[in-house]
């Protein structure tokens, strides 16, 4: 018996449950001329196969070897890396600021001698600003140049004691002339009011009467005889003031969290309860929610058509309204286009076409929509019988957290591996030896110091010349790739486990009596014991595609300014193609894992069978997928929206007569957004289980239709609601 791809459900003729009224031979071999070769079904099939063997063993071995190598990579990075290089700023001599047990223990802040030489804020953060940097205990609090200090020292010695805090080495008095000071670079030529941020001294900008100032000044002496504008200093530290403002905002946000943390927890708890209730209520409200949405869309489109017609009629007698969009050309004032009849007529035609499409789809796909809604209700029943599946997202979250933490720690240790590397830095940028490697201990005695007066040997970064240090970049790429592989494997493990549990529910003839004990635990054990290789295979394919996408994005960012229009277009096409490929592979993998959970076959065989099964029912798949996605998205928005409204009323003190919420919040939207986003993520965790449940039941439903005929010998395993819909379609076919 062969069935054509996309054959209608009405091709089956069903009578009462248990009656053999299907009009086709009783053979068990099914064949599709376009999708799939003949397959022999086991007449004794009662659900997920228990007698299994390990699948994709080679990929399993490779996966295990990669994990072992990943662990060794982490250990190697741990041996060579030093995260203190991230936690502590480093001065020009490569010493950590604020490290205990060192001379800089009480000097926790990094100070820049000449901030004007720093042309980019990124150089400040990366400690590569071409100026001398030293560790200090506090930042300067006032304006003072070296020449002013040298002059006033004659009358008050405390000027030097204050200024010397920002010099390389303290001395009893200022002994160097200004010219010698510039050559030796022992002290800054000037200091100005600063404040610490990220353990670094940055200018203390403020606004007074709409003017940008520093220390209530708009101009100041930079110590070298030049009068500088505060705007120049702002340009030298571009973006730093915004970061400093963000620090103050961060403190206020922290205060808001400290005030509202228990309310946030209450809101997230309510979101969890609402999500659970929504899953339960979907048994009876799935159809209602869907039809409300459809009628709402039809109503909105109808209103849009009516509004466009009204606007079109109003413009009938207005001058120049008959002009076309082509006549007026491109205009920056968009409102001009709305003064044309052609614009509203075009909108009206587009909305009318959409209205017709929606209505026609409802007419021709109404039966399949009913089956999709029945599947949604069936999913709620399955989760109700196996409530432990709602806890599984917590396990997935723990596994993902471990993977992310290990990747981040390894990346930090790799980035901080090596010894301090020093480079020649010339403040004026006129030294032929600039950026060459140097040794600060002997730099002043080398030819470079003589050839480039004023040049310095400052710390640049951490590195080395060993084989390990030469492949740091390669190790970072490997770290990222294995991270993507592990993340996709954890997600695949969750999908296969849930699919196995829900398949056990579907293939139980008498629900819930025939559901095996502990279906979730059993499915998890099967997936780990027998199908690690298959899950790793599917995850490897997806991780490879994601890695290619990341490489394309990296190249796009690096070569953005050097690209031509053609290369940008080609790169955009490549990124779009790989984005589509990733989503297609995710869709196929998801259904392949369902087949693995049911039949226990290898990844390629399961992916092929899933693809053929879906292609034989491609129209059903498209409708079911869209209906399910909409209802679940609606559920997430409903949960987040309800909790968000309650949180808004509470944090804005709109319901003091019911409950008194927190008062004196700096930014009420901070805890509000936290509650809304947290509620959405909680709902997403619940409904991701629901989505996997629907996919599994749908695959089992299609298999049930192809495997059984409703007779006593081969009864359907689908629920009575699905069976009634099938019977109704059968009776309609007979009448026709």
PDB file of C-alpha atoms in Angstrom, residues 510-736:
ATOM      1  CA  UNK A 510      -5.240   2.501  28.706  1.00  0.00           C
ATOM      2  CA  UNK A 511      -4.214   5.876  30.072  1.00  0.00           C
ATOM      3  CA  UNK A 512      -2.966   6.315  32.739  1.00  0.00           C
ATOM      4  CA  UNK A 513      -2.982   2.659  33.858  1.00  0.00           C
ATOM      5  CA  UNK A 514      -0.577   1.455  31.144  1.00  0.00           C
ATOM      6  CA  UNK A 515       1.928   4.302  31.565  1.00  0.00           C
ATOM      7  CA  UNK A 516       5.176   2.691  32.812  1.00  0.00           C
ATOM      8  CA  UNK A 517       6.502   3.779  36.223  1.00  0.00           C
ATOM      9  CA  UNK A 518       8.995   6.658  36.330  1.00  0.00           C
ATOM     10  CA  UNK A 519       8.845   7.382  32.556  1.00  0.00           C
ATOM     11  CA  UNK A 520      11.038  10.494  32.770  1.00  0.00           C
ATOM     12  CA  UNK A 521      13.825   8.749  34.714  1.00  0.00           C
ATOM     13  CA  UNK A 522      13.665   5.737  32.379  1.00  0.00           C
ATOM     14  CA  UNK A 523      13.836   7.928  29.272  1.00  0.00           C
ATOM     15  CA  UNK A 524      16.807   9.853  30.690  1.00  0.00           C
ATOM     16  CA  UNK A 525      18.661   6.603  31.416  1.00  0.00           C
ATOM     17  CA  UNK A 526      17.981   5.262  27.899  1.00  0.00           C
ATOM     18  CA  UNK A 527      19.188   8.484  26.276  1.00  0.00           C
ATOM     19  CA  UNK A 528      22.452   8.497  28.258  1.00  0.00           C
ATOM     20  CA  UNK A 529      23.153   4.771  28.047  1.00  0.00           C
ATOM     21  CA  UNK A 530      22.311   4.067  24.418  1.00  0.00           C
ATOM     22  CA  UNK A 531      22.115   7.318  22.467  1.00  0.00           C
ATOM     23  CA  UNK A 532      24.902   9.622  23.668  1.00  0.00           C
ATOM     24  CA  UNK A 533      26.592   9.172  20.278  1.00  0.00           C
ATOM     25  CA  UNK A 534      23.442  10.045  18.326  1.00  0.00           C
ATOM     26  CA  UNK A 535      22.763  13.134  20.433  1.00  0.00           C
ATOM     27  CA  UNK A 536      26.413  14.175  20.079  1.00  0.00           C
ATOM     28  CA  UNK A 537      26.173  13.685  16.288  1.00  0.00           C
ATOM     29  CA  UNK A 538      23.170  15.978  15.948  1.00  0.00           C
ATOM     30  CA  UNK A 539      24.734  18.503  18.326  1.00  0.00           C
ATOM     31  CA  UNK A 540      27.988  18.463  16.350  1.00  0.00           C
ATOM     32  CA  UNK A 541      26.190  19.389  13.123  1.00  0.00           C
ATOM     33  CA  UNK A 542      24.414  22.272  14.805  1.00  0.00           C
ATOM     34  CA  UNK A 543      27.551  23.482  16.617  1.00  0.00           C
ATOM     35  CA  UNK A 544      29.480  23.514  13.317  1.00  0.00           C
ATOM     36  CA  UNK A 545      26.842  25.688  11.657  1.00  0.00           C
ATOM     37  CA  UNK A 546      26.786  28.062  14.643  1.00  0.00           C
ATOM     38  CA  UNK A 547      30.575  28.295  14.577  1.00  0.00           C
ATOM     39  CA  UNK A 548      30.509  29.254  10.896  1.00  0.00           C
ATOM     40  CA  UNK A 549      27.929  31.942  11.700  1.00  0.00           C
ATOM     41  CA  UNK A 550      30.169  33.337  14.449  1.00  0.00           C
ATOM     42  CA  UNK A 551      33.161  33.393  12.090  1.00  0.00           C
ATOM     43  CA  UNK A 552      31.121  35.262   9.468  1.00  0.00           C
ATOM     44  CA  UNK A 553      29.985  37.774  12.095  1.00  0.00           C
ATOM     45  CA  UNK A 554      33.570  38.231  13.299  1.00  0.00           C
ATOM     46  CA  UNK A 555      34.833  38.829   9.756  1.00  0.00           C
ATOM     47  CA  UNK A 556      31.998  41.268   9.144  1.00  0.00           C
ATOM     48  CA  UNK A 557      32.957  43.289  12.237  1.00  0.00           C
ATOM     49  CA  UNK A 558      36.683  43.216  11.451  1.00  0.00           C
ATOM     50  CA  UNK A 559      36.389  44.081   7.751  1.00  0.00           C
ATOM     51  CA  UNK A 560      33.391  46.407   7.936  1.00  0.00           C
ATOM     52  CA  UNK A 561      35.286  49.503   6.802  1.00  0.00           C
ATOM     53  CA  UNK A 562      37.314  47.727   4.115  1.00  0.00           C
ATOM     54  CA  UNK A 563      34.421  45.992   2.373  1.00  0.00           C
ATOM     55  CA  UNK A 564      32.899  46.961  -0.934  1.00  0.00           C
ATOM     56  CA  UNK A 565      29.164  46.940  -1.559  1.00  0.00           C
ATOM     57  CA  UNK A 566      29.417  43.623  -3.404  1.00  0.00           C
ATOM     58  CA  UNK A 567      31.328  41.906  -0.610  1.00  0.00           C
ATOM     59  CA  UNK A 568      28.844  43.258   1.959  1.00  0.00           C
ATOM     60  CA  UNK A 569      25.975  41.892  -0.116  1.00  0.00           C
ATOM     61  CA  UNK A 570      27.607  38.467  -0.465  1.00  0.00           C
ATOM     62  CA  UNK A 571      28.404  38.318   3.230  1.00  0.00           C
ATOM     63  CA  UNK A 572      24.854  39.303   4.092  1.00  0.00           C
ATOM     64  CA  UNK A 573      23.566  36.502   1.837  1.00  0.00           C
ATOM     65  CA  UNK A 574      25.899  33.998   3.511  1.00  0.00           C
ATOM     66  CA  UNK A 575      24.778  35.060   6.988  1.00  0.00           C
ATOM     67  CA  UNK A 576      21.134  34.787   5.949  1.00  0.00           C
ATOM     68  CA  UNK A 577      21.655  31.329   4.410  1.00  0.00           C
ATOM     69  CA  UNK A 578      23.421  29.963   7.479  1.00  0.00           C
ATOM     70  CA  UNK A 579      20.734  31.464   9.732  1.00  0.00           C
ATOM     71  CA  UNK A 580      18.073  29.614   7.749  1.00  0.00           C
ATOM     72  CA  UNK A 581      20.196  26.447   7.720  1.00  0.00           C
ATOM     73  CA  UNK A 582      20.594  26.574  11.497  1.00  0.00           C
ATOM     74  CA  UNK A 583      16.842  26.813  12.062  1.00  0.00           C
ATOM     75  CA  UNK A 584      16.117  24.014   9.572  1.00  0.00           C
ATOM     76  CA  UNK A 585      18.674  21.747  11.262  1.00  0.00           C
ATOM     77  CA  UNK A 586      17.202  22.583  14.691  1.00  0.00           C
ATOM     78  CA  UNK A 587      13.745  21.599  13.420  1.00  0.00           C
ATOM     79  CA  UNK A 588      14.980  18.316  11.902  1.00  0.00           C
ATOM     80  CA  UNK A 589      17.139  17.463  14.934  1.00  0.00           C
ATOM     81  CA  UNK A 590      14.208  18.011  17.266  1.00  0.00           C
ATOM     82  CA  UNK A 591      12.057  15.476  15.425  1.00  0.00           C
ATOM     83  CA  UNK A 592      14.998  13.102  14.907  1.00  0.00           C
ATOM     84  CA  UNK A 593      15.436  12.967  18.690  1.00  0.00           C
ATOM     85  CA  UNK A 594      11.756  12.004  19.001  1.00  0.00           C
ATOM     86  CA  UNK A 595      12.311   9.074  16.621  1.00  0.00           C
ATOM     87  CA  UNK A 596      15.441   8.084  18.556  1.00  0.00           C
ATOM     88  CA  UNK A 597      13.465   8.116  21.802  1.00  0.00           C
ATOM     89  CA  UNK A 598      10.765   5.888  20.270  1.00  0.00           C
ATOM     90  CA  UNK A 599      12.669   3.414  18.090  1.00  0.00           C
ATOM     91  CA  UNK A 600      16.246   3.605  19.410  1.00  0.00           C
ATOM     92  CA  UNK A 601      17.855   3.895  15.957  1.00  0.00           C
ATOM     93  CA  UNK A 602      20.932   5.919  14.990  1.00  0.00           C
ATOM     94  CA  UNK A 603      20.790   9.623  14.216  1.00  0.00           C
ATOM     95  CA  UNK A 604      20.880   9.435  10.396  1.00  0.00           C
ATOM     96  CA  UNK A 605      18.197   6.738  10.230  1.00  0.00           C
ATOM     97  CA  UNK A 606      16.009   8.601  12.715  1.00  0.00           C
ATOM     98  CA  UNK A 607      16.483  11.932  10.905  1.00  0.00           C
ATOM     99  CA  UNK A 608      15.580  10.286   7.583  1.00  0.00           C
ATOM    100  CA  UNK A 609      12.476   8.609   8.996  1.00  0.00           C
ATOM    101  CA  UNK A 610      11.379  11.827  10.717  1.00  0.00           C
ATOM    102  CA  UNK A 611      11.907  13.841   7.529  1.00  0.00           C
ATOM    103  CA  UNK A 612       9.971  11.354   5.394  1.00  0.00           C
ATOM    104  CA  UNK A 613       7.152  11.186   7.923  1.00  0.00           C
ATOM    105  CA  UNK A 614       6.895  14.978   8.089  1.00  0.00           C
ATOM    106  CA  UNK A 615       7.024  15.335   4.295  1.00  0.00           C
ATOM    107  CA  UNK A 616       4.210  12.802   3.897  1.00  0.00           C
ATOM    108  CA  UNK A 617       2.183  15.102   6.146  1.00  0.00           C
ATOM    109  CA  UNK A 618       3.733  18.440   5.265  1.00  0.00           C
ATOM    110  CA  UNK A 619       0.491  20.455   5.356  1.00  0.00           C
ATOM    111  CA  UNK A 620      -0.486  19.032   8.723  1.00  0.00           C
ATOM    112  CA  UNK A 621       2.987  19.863  10.048  1.00  0.00           C
ATOM    113  CA  UNK A 622       2.811  23.488   8.865  1.00  0.00           C
ATOM    114  CA  UNK A 623      -0.605  24.108  10.411  1.00  0.00           C
ATOM    115  CA  UNK A 624       0.132  22.286  13.680  1.00  0.00           C
ATOM    116  CA  UNK A 625       3.465  24.054  14.129  1.00  0.00           C
ATOM    117  CA  UNK A 626       1.977  27.535  13.629  1.00  0.00           C
ATOM    118  CA  UNK A 627      -1.047  26.900  15.850  1.00  0.00           C
ATOM    119  CA  UNK A 628       1.115  25.473  18.639  1.00  0.00           C
ATOM    120  CA  UNK A 629       3.652  28.284  18.403  1.00  0.00           C
ATOM    121  CA  UNK A 630       0.941  30.922  18.613  1.00  0.00           C
ATOM    122  CA  UNK A 631      -0.879  29.397  21.596  1.00  0.00           C
ATOM    123  CA  UNK A 632       2.363  28.910  23.549  1.00  0.00           C
ATOM    124  CA  UNK A 633       3.585  32.417  22.730  1.00  0.00           C
ATOM    125  CA  UNK A 634       0.212  33.747  23.828  1.00  0.00           C
ATOM    126  CA  UNK A 635       0.613  31.827  27.092  1.00  0.00           C
ATOM    127  CA  UNK A 636       4.059  33.323  27.744  1.00  0.00           C
ATOM    128  CA  UNK A 637       2.809  36.845  27.022  1.00  0.00           C
ATOM    129  CA  UNK A 638      -0.279  36.245  29.162  1.00  0.00           C
ATOM    130  CA  UNK A 639       1.773  35.119  32.181  1.00  0.00           C
ATOM    131  CA  UNK A 640       4.381  37.890  31.834  1.00  0.00           C
ATOM    132  CA  UNK A 641       1.681  40.494  31.156  1.00  0.00           C
ATOM    133  CA  UNK A 642      -0.442  39.585  34.183  1.00  0.00           C
ATOM    134  CA  UNK A 643       2.533  39.609  36.537  1.00  0.00           C
ATOM    135  CA  UNK A 644       3.831  42.807  34.904  1.00  0.00           C
ATOM    136  CA  UNK A 645       0.533  44.644  35.475  1.00  0.00           C
ATOM    137  CA  UNK A 646       0.440  43.593  39.128  1.00  0.00           C
ATOM    138  CA  UNK A 647       4.097  44.584  39.599  1.00  0.00           C
ATOM    139  CA  UNK A 648       3.453  47.974  37.947  1.00  0.00           C
ATOM    140  CA  UNK A 649       0.534  48.711  40.251  1.00  0.00           C
ATOM    141  CA  UNK A 650       2.598  47.621  43.259  1.00  0.00           C
ATOM    142  CA  UNK A 651       5.877  49.441  42.480  1.00  0.00           C
ATOM    143  CA  UNK A 652       4.085  52.671  41.480  1.00  0.00           C
ATOM    144  CA  UNK A 653       1.960  52.569  44.659  1.00  0.00           C
ATOM    145  CA  UNK A 654      -1.322  52.477  42.736  1.00  0.00           C
ATOM    146  CA  UNK A 655      -2.960  49.936  45.082  1.00  0.00           C
ATOM    147  CA  UNK A 656      -2.056  51.086  48.618  1.00  0.00           C
ATOM    148  CA  UNK A 657      -5.537  50.148  49.870  1.00  0.00           C
ATOM    149  CA  UNK A 658      -4.906  46.475  48.949  1.00  0.00           C
ATOM    150  CA  UNK A 659      -1.214  46.013  49.679  1.00  0.00           C
ATOM    151  CA  UNK A 660       1.504  48.500  50.558  1.00  0.00           C
ATOM    152  CA  UNK A 661       4.447  48.042  48.216  1.00  0.00           C
ATOM    153  CA  UNK A 662       7.987  49.403  48.424  1.00  0.00           C
ATOM    154  CA  UNK A 663       8.328  53.176  48.616  1.00  0.00           C
ATOM    155  CA  UNK A 664      11.022  55.638  47.538  1.00  0.00           C
ATOM    156  CA  UNK A 665      12.285  53.618  44.579  1.00  0.00           C
ATOM    157  CA  UNK A 666      14.843  55.356  42.368  1.00  0.00           C
ATOM    158  CA  UNK A 667      13.751  53.553  39.210  1.00  0.00           C
ATOM    159  CA  UNK A 668      10.549  51.537  39.559  1.00  0.00           C
ATOM    160  CA  UNK A 669      11.050  50.089  36.075  1.00  0.00           C
ATOM    161  CA  UNK A 670      14.165  48.161  37.212  1.00  0.00           C
ATOM    162  CA  UNK A 671      12.334  45.661  39.466  1.00  0.00           C
ATOM    163  CA  UNK A 672       9.372  45.840  37.089  1.00  0.00           C
ATOM    164  CA  UNK A 673      11.435  44.699  34.093  1.00  0.00           C
ATOM    165  CA  UNK A 674      13.131  42.085  36.260  1.00  0.00           C
ATOM    166  CA  UNK A 675       9.757  40.623  37.216  1.00  0.00           C
ATOM    167  CA  UNK A 676       8.439  40.731  33.634  1.00  0.00           C
ATOM    168  CA  UNK A 677      11.546  39.163  32.069  1.00  0.00           C
ATOM    169  CA  UNK A 678      11.843  36.615  34.871  1.00  0.00           C
ATOM    170  CA  UNK A 679       8.180  35.686  34.512  1.00  0.00           C
ATOM    171  CA  UNK A 680       8.585  35.287  30.763  1.00  0.00           C
ATOM    172  CA  UNK A 681      11.632  33.027  31.215  1.00  0.00           C
ATOM    173  CA  UNK A 682       9.781  30.897  33.784  1.00  0.00           C
ATOM    174  CA  UNK A 683       6.827  30.579  31.432  1.00  0.00           C
ATOM    175  CA  UNK A 684       9.232  29.750  28.608  1.00  0.00           C
ATOM    176  CA  UNK A 685      10.697  26.938  30.721  1.00  0.00           C
ATOM    177  CA  UNK A 686       7.238  25.469  31.320  1.00  0.00           C
ATOM    178  CA  UNK A 687       6.083  25.854  27.746  1.00  0.00           C
ATOM    179  CA  UNK A 688       9.314  24.489  26.244  1.00  0.00           C
ATOM    180  CA  UNK A 689       8.326  21.227  27.931  1.00  0.00           C
ATOM    181  CA  UNK A 690       4.844  21.692  26.500  1.00  0.00           C
ATOM    182  CA  UNK A 691       6.210  22.324  22.992  1.00  0.00           C
ATOM    183  CA  UNK A 692       8.295  19.141  23.163  1.00  0.00           C
ATOM    184  CA  UNK A 693       5.230  17.290  24.386  1.00  0.00           C
ATOM    185  CA  UNK A 694       3.180  18.488  21.409  1.00  0.00           C
ATOM    186  CA  UNK A 695       5.939  17.572  18.908  1.00  0.00           C
ATOM    187  CA  UNK A 696       6.264  14.098  20.408  1.00  0.00           C
ATOM    188  CA  UNK A 697       2.522  13.465  20.454  1.00  0.00           C
ATOM    189  CA  UNK A 698       2.230  14.722  16.884  1.00  0.00           C
ATOM    190  CA  UNK A 699       4.962  12.368  15.638  1.00  0.00           C
ATOM    191  CA  UNK A 700       3.357   9.497  17.543  1.00  0.00           C
ATOM    192  CA  UNK A 701      -0.029  10.524  16.134  1.00  0.00           C
ATOM    193  CA  UNK A 702       1.260  10.313  12.557  1.00  0.00           C
ATOM    194  CA  UNK A 703       2.953   6.992  13.294  1.00  0.00           C
ATOM    195  CA  UNK A 704      -0.270   5.730  14.853  1.00  0.00           C
ATOM    196  CA  UNK A 705      -2.214   6.576  11.696  1.00  0.00           C
ATOM    197  CA  UNK A 706       0.266   4.738   9.489  1.00  0.00           C
ATOM    198  CA  UNK A 707       0.749   1.793  11.844  1.00  0.00           C
ATOM    199  CA  UNK A 708      -2.813   0.979  12.946  1.00  0.00           C
ATOM    200  CA  UNK A 709      -6.262   0.838  11.393  1.00  0.00           C
ATOM    201  CA  UNK A 710      -8.618   1.065  14.379  1.00  0.00           C
ATOM    202  CA  UNK A 711      -9.460  -2.635  14.373  1.00  0.00           C
ATOM    203  CA  UNK A 712      -9.466  -4.865  17.402  1.00  0.00           C
ATOM    204  CA  UNK A 713      -6.146  -6.345  16.339  1.00  0.00           C
ATOM    205  CA  UNK A 714      -4.602  -2.965  15.548  1.00  0.00           C
ATOM    206  CA  UNK A 715      -6.395  -0.313  17.645  1.00  0.00           C
ATOM    207  CA  UNK A 716      -5.488   3.337  17.617  1.00  0.00           C
ATOM    208  CA  UNK A 717      -3.534   4.642  20.591  1.00  0.00           C
ATOM    209  CA  UNK A 718      -4.746   8.225  20.125  1.00  0.00           C
ATOM    210  CA  UNK A 719      -7.129   9.745  22.636  1.00  0.00           C
ATOM    211  CA  UNK A 720     -10.882   9.697  22.205  1.00  0.00           C
ATOM    212  CA  UNK A 721     -10.943  13.402  21.282  1.00  0.00           C
ATOM    213  CA  UNK A 722      -8.584  12.850  18.349  1.00  0.00           C
ATOM    214  CA  UNK A 723     -10.461   9.699  17.389  1.00  0.00           C
ATOM    215  CA  UNK A 724     -13.781  11.578  17.345  1.00  0.00           C
ATOM    216  CA  UNK A 725     -12.328  14.208  15.012  1.00  0.00           C
ATOM    217  CA  UNK A 726     -11.049  11.472  12.711  1.00  0.00           C
ATOM    218  CA  UNK A 727     -14.423   9.718  12.781  1.00  0.00           C
ATOM    219  CA  UNK A 728     -16.206  12.995  11.945  1.00  0.00           C
ATOM    220  CA  UNK A 729     -13.934  13.540   8.965  1.00  0.00           C
ATOM    221  CA  UNK A 730     -14.613   9.963   7.883  1.00  0.00           C
ATOM    222  CA  UNK A 731     -18.383  10.416   7.949  1.00  0.00           C
ATOM    223  CA  UNK A 732     -18.084  13.655   5.962  1.00  0.00           C
ATOM    224  CA  UNK A 733     -16.031  11.818   3.327  1.00  0.00           C
ATOM    225  CA  UNK A 734     -18.668   9.079   3.042  1.00  0.00           C
ATOM    226  CA  UNK A 735     -21.452  11.651   2.501  1.00  0.00           C
ATOM    227  CA  UNK A 736     -19.409  13.334  -0.218  1.00  0.00           C
TER     228      UNK A 736
END
